[in-house]
PDB file of C-alpha atoms in Angstrom:
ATOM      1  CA  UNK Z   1       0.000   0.000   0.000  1.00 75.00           C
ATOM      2  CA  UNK Z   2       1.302   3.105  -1.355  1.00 83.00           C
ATOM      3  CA  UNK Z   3       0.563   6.085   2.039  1.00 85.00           C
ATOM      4  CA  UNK Z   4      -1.050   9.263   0.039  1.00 88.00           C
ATOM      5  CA  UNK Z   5      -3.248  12.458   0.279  1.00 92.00           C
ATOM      6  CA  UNK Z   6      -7.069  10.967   0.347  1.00 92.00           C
ATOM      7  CA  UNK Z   7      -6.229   7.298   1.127  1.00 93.00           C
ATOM      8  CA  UNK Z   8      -7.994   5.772   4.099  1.00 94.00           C
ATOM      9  CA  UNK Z   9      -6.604   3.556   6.180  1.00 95.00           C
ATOM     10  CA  UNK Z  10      -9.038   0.867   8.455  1.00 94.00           C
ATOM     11  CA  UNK Z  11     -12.110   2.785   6.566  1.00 92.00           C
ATOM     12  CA  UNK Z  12     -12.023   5.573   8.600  1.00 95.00           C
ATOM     13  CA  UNK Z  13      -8.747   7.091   8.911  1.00 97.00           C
ATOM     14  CA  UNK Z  14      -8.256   9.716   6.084  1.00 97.00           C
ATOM     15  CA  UNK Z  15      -4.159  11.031   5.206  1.00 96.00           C
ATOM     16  CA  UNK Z  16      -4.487  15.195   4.793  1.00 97.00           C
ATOM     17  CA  UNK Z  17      -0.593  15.815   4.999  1.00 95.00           C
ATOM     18  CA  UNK Z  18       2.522  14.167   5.245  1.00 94.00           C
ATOM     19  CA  UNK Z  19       4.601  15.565   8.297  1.00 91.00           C
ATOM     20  CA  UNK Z  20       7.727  13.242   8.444  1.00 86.00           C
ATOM     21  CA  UNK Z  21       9.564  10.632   6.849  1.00 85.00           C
ATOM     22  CA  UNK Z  22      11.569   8.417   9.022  1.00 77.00           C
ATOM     23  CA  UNK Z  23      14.013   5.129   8.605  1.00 75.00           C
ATOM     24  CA  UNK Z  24      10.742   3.052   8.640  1.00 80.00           C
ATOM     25  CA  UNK Z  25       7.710   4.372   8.463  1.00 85.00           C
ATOM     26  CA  UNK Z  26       5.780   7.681   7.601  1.00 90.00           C
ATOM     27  CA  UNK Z  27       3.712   9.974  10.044  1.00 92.00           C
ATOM     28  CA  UNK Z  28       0.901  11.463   8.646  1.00 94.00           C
ATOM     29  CA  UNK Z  29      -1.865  14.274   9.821  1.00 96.00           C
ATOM     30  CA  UNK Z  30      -4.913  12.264   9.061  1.00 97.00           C
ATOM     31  CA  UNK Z  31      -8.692  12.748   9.782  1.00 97.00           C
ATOM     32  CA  UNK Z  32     -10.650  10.207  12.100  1.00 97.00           C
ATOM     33  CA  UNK Z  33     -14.231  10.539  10.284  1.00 96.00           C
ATOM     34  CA  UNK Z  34     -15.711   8.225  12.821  1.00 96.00           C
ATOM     35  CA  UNK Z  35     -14.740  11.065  15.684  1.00 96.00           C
ATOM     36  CA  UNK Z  36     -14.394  13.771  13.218  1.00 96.00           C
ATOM     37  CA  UNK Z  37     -11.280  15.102  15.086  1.00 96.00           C
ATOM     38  CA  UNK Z  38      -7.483  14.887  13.697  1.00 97.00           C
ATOM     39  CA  UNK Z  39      -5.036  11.975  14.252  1.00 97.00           C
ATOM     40  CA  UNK Z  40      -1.322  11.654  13.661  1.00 94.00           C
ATOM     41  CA  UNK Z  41      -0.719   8.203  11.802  1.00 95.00           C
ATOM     42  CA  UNK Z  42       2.395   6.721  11.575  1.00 92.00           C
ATOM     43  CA  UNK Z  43       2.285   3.997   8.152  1.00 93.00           C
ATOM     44  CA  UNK Z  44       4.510   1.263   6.989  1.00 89.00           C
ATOM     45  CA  UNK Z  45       6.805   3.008   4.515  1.00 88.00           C
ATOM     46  CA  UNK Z  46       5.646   1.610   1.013  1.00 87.00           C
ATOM     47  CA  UNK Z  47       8.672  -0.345   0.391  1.00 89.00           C
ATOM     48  CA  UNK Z  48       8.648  -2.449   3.609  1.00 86.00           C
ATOM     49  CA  UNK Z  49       4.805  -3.535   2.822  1.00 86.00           C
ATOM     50  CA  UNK Z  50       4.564  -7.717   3.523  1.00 86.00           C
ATOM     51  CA  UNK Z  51       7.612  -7.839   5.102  1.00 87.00           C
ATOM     52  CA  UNK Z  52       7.387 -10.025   7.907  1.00 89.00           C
ATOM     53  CA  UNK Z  53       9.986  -8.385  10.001  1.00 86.00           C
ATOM     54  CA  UNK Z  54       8.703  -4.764   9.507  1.00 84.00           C
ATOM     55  CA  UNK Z  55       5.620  -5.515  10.434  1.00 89.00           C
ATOM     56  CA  UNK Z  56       6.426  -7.227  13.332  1.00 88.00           C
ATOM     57  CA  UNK Z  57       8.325  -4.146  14.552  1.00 84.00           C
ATOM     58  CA  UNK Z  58       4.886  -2.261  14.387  1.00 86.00           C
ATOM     59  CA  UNK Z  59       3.086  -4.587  16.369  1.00 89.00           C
ATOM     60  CA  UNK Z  60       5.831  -4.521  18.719  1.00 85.00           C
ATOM     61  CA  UNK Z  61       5.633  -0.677  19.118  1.00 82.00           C
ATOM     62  CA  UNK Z  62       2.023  -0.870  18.908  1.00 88.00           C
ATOM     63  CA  UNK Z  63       1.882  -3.345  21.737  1.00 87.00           C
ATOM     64  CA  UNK Z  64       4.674  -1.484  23.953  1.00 84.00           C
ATOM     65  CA  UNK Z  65       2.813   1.904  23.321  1.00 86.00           C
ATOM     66  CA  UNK Z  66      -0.405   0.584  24.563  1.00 87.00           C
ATOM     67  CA  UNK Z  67       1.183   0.084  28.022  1.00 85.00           C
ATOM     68  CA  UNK Z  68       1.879   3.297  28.194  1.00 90.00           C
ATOM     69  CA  UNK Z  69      -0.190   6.470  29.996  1.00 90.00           C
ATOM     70  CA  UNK Z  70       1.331   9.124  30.158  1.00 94.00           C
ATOM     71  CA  UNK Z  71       1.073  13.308  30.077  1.00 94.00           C
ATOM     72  CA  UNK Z  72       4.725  13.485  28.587  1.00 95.00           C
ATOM     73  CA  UNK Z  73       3.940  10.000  26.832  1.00 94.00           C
ATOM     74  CA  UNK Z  74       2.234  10.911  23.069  1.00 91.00           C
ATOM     75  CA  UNK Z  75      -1.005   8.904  23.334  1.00 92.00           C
ATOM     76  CA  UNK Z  76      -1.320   5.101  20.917  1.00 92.00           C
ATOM     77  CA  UNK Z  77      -5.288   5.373  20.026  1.00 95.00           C
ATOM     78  CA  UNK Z  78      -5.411   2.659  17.775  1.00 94.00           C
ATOM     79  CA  UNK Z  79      -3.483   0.215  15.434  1.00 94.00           C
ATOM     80  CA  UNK Z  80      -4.465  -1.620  12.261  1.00 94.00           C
ATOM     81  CA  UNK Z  81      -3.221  -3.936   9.420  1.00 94.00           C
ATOM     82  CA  UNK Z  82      -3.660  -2.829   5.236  1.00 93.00           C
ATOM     83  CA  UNK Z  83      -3.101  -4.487   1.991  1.00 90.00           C
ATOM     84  CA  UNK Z  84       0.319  -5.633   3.660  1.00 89.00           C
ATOM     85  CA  UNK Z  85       1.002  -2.666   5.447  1.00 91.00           C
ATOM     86  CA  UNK Z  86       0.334  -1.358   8.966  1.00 93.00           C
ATOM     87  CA  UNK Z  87      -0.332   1.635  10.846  1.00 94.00           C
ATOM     88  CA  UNK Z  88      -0.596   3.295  14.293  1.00 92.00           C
ATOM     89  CA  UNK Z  89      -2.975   6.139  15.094  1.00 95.00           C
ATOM     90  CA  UNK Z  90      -1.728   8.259  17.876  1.00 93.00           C
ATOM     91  CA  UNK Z  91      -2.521  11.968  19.268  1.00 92.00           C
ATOM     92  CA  UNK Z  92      -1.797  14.896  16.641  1.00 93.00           C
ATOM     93  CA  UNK Z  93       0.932  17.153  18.722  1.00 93.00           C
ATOM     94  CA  UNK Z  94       0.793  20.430  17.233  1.00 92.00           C
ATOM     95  CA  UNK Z  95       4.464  22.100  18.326  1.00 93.00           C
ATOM     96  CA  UNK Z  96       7.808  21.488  16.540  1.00 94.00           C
ATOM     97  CA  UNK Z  97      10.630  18.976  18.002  1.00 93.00           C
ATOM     98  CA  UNK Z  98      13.642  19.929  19.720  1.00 96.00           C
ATOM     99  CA  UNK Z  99      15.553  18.806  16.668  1.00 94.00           C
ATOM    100  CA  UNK Z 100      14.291  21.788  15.005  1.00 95.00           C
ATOM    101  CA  UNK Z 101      14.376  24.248  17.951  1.00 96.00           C
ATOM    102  CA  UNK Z 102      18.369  23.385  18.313  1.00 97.00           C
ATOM    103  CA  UNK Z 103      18.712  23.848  14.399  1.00 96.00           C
ATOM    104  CA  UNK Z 104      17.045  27.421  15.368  1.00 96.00           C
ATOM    105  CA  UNK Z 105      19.037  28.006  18.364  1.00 97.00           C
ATOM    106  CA  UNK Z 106      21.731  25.396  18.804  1.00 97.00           C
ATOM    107  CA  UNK Z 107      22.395  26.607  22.660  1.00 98.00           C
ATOM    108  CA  UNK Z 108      19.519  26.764  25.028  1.00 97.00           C
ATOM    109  CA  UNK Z 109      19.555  28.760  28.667  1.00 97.00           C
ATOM    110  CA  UNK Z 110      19.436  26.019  31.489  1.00 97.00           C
ATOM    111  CA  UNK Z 111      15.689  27.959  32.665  1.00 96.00           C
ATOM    112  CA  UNK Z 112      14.852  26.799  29.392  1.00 96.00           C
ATOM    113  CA  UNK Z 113      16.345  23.196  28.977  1.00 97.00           C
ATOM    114  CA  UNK Z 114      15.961  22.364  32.369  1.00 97.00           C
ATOM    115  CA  UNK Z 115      12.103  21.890  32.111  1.00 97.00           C
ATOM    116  CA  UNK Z 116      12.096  19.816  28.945  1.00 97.00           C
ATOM    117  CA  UNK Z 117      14.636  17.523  30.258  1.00 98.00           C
ATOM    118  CA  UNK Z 118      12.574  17.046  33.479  1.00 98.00           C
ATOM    119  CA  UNK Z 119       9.462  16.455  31.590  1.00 98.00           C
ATOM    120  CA  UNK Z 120      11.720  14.172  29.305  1.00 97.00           C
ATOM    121  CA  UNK Z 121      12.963  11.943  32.230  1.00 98.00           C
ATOM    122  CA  UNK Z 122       9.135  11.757  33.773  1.00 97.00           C
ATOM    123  CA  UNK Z 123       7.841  10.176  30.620  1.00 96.00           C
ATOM    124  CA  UNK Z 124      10.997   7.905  30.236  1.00 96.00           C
ATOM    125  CA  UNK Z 125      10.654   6.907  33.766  1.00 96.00           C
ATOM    126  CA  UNK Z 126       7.042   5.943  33.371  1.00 94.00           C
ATOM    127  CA  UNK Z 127       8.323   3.716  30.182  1.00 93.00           C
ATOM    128  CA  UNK Z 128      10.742   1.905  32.517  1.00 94.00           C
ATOM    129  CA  UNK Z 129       8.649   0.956  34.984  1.00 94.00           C
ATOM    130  CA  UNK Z 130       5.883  -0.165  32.700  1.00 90.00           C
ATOM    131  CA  UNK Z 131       9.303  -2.688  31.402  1.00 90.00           C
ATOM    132  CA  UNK Z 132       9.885  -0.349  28.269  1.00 90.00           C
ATOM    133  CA  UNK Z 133      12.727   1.012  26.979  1.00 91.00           C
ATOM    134  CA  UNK Z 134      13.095   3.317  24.166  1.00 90.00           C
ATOM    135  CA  UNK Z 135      16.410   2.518  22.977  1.00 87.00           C
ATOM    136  CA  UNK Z 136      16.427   5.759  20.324  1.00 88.00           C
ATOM    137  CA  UNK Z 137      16.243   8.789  22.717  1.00 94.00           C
ATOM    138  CA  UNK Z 138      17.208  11.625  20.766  1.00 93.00           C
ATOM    139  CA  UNK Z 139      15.896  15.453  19.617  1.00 95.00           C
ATOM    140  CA  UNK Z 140      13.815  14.535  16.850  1.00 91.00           C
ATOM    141  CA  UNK Z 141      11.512  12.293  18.941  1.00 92.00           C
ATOM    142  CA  UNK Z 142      11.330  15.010  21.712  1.00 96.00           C
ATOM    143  CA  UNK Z 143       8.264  16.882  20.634  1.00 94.00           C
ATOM    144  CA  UNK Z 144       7.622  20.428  21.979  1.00 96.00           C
ATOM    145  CA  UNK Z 145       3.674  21.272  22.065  1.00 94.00           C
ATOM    146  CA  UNK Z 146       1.992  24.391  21.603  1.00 92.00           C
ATOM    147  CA  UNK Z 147       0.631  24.105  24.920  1.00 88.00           C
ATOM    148  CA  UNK Z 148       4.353  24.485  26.382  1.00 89.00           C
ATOM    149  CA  UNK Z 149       4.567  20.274  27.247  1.00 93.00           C
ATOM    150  CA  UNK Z 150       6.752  17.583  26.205  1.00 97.00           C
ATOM    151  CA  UNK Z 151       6.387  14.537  24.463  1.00 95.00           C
ATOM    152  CA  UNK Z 152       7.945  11.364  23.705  1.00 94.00           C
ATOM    153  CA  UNK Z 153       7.351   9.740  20.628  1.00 88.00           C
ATOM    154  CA  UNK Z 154       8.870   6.956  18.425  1.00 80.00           C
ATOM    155  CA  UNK Z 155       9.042   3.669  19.982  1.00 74.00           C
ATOM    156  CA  UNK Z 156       9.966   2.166  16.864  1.00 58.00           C
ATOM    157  CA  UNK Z 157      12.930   0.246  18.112  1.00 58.00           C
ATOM    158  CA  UNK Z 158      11.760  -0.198  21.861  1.00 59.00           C
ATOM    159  CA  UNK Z 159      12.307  -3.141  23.932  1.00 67.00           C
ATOM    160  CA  UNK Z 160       9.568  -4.965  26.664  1.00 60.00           C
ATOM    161  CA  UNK Z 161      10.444  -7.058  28.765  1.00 53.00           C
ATOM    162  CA  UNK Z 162       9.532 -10.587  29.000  1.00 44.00           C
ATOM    163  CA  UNK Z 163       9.062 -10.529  24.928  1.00 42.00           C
ATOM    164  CA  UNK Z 164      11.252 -12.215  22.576  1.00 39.00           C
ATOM    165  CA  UNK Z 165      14.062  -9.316  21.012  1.00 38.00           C
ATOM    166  CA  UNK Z 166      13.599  -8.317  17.994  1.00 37.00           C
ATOM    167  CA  UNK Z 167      17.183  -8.021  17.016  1.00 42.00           C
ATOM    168  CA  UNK Z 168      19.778 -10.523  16.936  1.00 39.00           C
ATOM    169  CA  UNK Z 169      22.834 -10.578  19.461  1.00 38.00           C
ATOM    170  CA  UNK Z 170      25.314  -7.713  18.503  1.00 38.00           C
ATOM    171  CA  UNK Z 171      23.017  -6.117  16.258  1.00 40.00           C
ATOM    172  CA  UNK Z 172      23.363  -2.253  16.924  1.00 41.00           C
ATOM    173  CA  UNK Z 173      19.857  -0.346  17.233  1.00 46.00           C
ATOM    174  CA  UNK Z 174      19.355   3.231  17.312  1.00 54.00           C
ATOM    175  CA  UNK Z 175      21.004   6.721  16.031  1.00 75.00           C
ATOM    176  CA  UNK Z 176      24.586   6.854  16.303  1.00 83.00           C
ATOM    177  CA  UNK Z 177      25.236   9.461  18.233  1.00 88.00           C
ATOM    178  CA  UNK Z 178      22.904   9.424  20.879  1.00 91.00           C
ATOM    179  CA  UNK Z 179      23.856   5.775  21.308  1.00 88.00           C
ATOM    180  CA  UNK Z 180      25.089   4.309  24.918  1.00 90.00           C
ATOM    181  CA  UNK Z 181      28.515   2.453  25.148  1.00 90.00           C
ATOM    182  CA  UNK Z 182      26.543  -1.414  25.413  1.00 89.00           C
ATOM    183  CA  UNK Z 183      24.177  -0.284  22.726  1.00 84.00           C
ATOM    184  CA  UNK Z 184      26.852   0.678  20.720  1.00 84.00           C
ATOM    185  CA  UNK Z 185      28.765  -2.868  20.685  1.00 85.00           C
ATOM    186  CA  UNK Z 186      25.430  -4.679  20.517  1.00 84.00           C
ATOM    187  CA  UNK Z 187      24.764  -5.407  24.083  1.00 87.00           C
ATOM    188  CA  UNK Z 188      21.044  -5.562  25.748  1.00 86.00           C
ATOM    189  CA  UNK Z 189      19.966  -1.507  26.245  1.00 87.00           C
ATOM    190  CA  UNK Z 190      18.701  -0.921  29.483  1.00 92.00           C
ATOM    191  CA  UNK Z 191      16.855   2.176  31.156  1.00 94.00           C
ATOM    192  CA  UNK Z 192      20.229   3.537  31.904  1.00 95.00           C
ATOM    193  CA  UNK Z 193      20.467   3.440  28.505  1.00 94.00           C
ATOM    194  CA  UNK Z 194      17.791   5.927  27.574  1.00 95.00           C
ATOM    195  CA  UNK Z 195      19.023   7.809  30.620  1.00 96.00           C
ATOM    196  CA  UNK Z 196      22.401   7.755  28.287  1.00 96.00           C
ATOM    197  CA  UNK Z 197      21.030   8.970  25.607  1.00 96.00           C
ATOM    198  CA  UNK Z 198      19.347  12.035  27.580  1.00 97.00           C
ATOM    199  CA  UNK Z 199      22.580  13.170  28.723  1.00 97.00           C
ATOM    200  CA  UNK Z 200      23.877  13.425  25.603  1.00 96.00           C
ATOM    201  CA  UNK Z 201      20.595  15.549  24.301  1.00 97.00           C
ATOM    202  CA  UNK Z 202      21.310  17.729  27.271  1.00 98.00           C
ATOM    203  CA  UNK Z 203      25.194  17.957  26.747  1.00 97.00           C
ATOM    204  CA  UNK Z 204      23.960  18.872  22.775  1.00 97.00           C
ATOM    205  CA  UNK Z 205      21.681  21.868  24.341  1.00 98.00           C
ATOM    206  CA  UNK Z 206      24.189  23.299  26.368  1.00 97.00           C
ATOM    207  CA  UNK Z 207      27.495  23.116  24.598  1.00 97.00           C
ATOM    208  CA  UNK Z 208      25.536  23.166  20.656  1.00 96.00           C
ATOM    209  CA  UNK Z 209      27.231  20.222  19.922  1.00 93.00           C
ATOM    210  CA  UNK Z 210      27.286  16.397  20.360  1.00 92.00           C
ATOM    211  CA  UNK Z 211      30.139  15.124  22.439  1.00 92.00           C
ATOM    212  CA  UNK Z 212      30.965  12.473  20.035  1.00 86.00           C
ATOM    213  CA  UNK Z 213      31.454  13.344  16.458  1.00 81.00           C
ATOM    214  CA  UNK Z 214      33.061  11.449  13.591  1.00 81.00           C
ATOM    215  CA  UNK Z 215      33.120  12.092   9.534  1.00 83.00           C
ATOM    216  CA  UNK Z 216      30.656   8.568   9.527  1.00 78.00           C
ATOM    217  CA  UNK Z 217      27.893   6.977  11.773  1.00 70.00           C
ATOM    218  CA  UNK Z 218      30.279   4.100  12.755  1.00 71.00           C
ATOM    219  CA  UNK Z 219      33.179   6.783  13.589  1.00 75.00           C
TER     220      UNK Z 219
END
């Protein structure tokens, strides 16, 4: 299934505009006619449709999202299967992420910061004790609403515990440099991992730029 302006997914979820394009799926502002209010919907990139293991990582974050209630936590309303693809309907955030505020203003004053990463560590916190971890804690899936609060999105890659991994021993999962040390030699990621990853979001904020830099991902 090919994502597109007019296309409705589960016969009641209607794409308006595409917001963002990630590494494996696309998010979408999309129209619930049933509730006649506006949805975010995340969809199976084209390319990955009836592929086993793609879909499998959407049920996963469907099914890890769903265990999670949280203010700082964007909201999982609903998930679905399409013409061998998949999607997940979630609360529309209307704000930017701090990806784009940094690319604005690449150093932020600690009264500033200090607040998001607080909120930040609340909703990542309330992930690992529900027995999720994010493993991909970075800017770009740190929204900033409107309404001045923060949200966590993109569990794409996240772990549960007491389900089978999705990724085989040593395989490396998440954006390079935001990665922690065990992540980054293919060890088990933790909640001190995400924790990790924070600091080095905060360390970006304050200094405007990452700690660890290299000409390539694996430098």
């Amino acid at each position: 299934m090919k994502p597109g302006e007019g296309v409705a997914l589960g016969g009641r979820y209607r794409l308006v505009e595409r917001i963002a394009v990630g590494g494996m799926g696309e998010v979408w502002r999309a129209h619930d006619e049933a509730l006649a209010r506006d949805v975010a919907v995340k969809v199976l990139r084209e390319e990955y449709a009836g592929d086993e293991g793609f879909l499998e990582r959407f049920r996963t974050e469907a099914r890890n999202c769903a265990q999670l209630s949280h203010p700082n936590i964007a909201q999982l309303f609903d998930y679905g299967e399409q013409d061998g693809s998949a999607f997940l309907v979630m609360e529309l955030i209307l704000g930017e992420t701090l990806s784009d505020l940094l690319d604005r203003e690449p150093v932020l004053p600690t009264r500033r910061l200090l607040p998001i990463l607080a909120e930040t560590a609340r909703a990542l916190h309330a992930a690992h004790v529900a027995g999720v971890v994010h493993r991909d804690v970075k800017p770009g899936n740190i929204i900033l609403s409107r309404a001045g609060r923060v949200k966590i999105t993109d569990f794409g890659i996240s772990t549960a515990t007491g389900r089978i991994p999705m990724t085989d021993s040593g395989m490396v999962m998440g954006t390079a440099q935001y990665l922690s040390p065990e992540q980054a030699i293919g060890k088990a990621a933790t909640p001190a991992s995400d924790i990790y990853s924070l600091g080095i979001v905060a360390y970006e904020a304050l200094a405007g730029n990452r700690p660890f830099t290299g000409p390539t991902a694996v430098d």
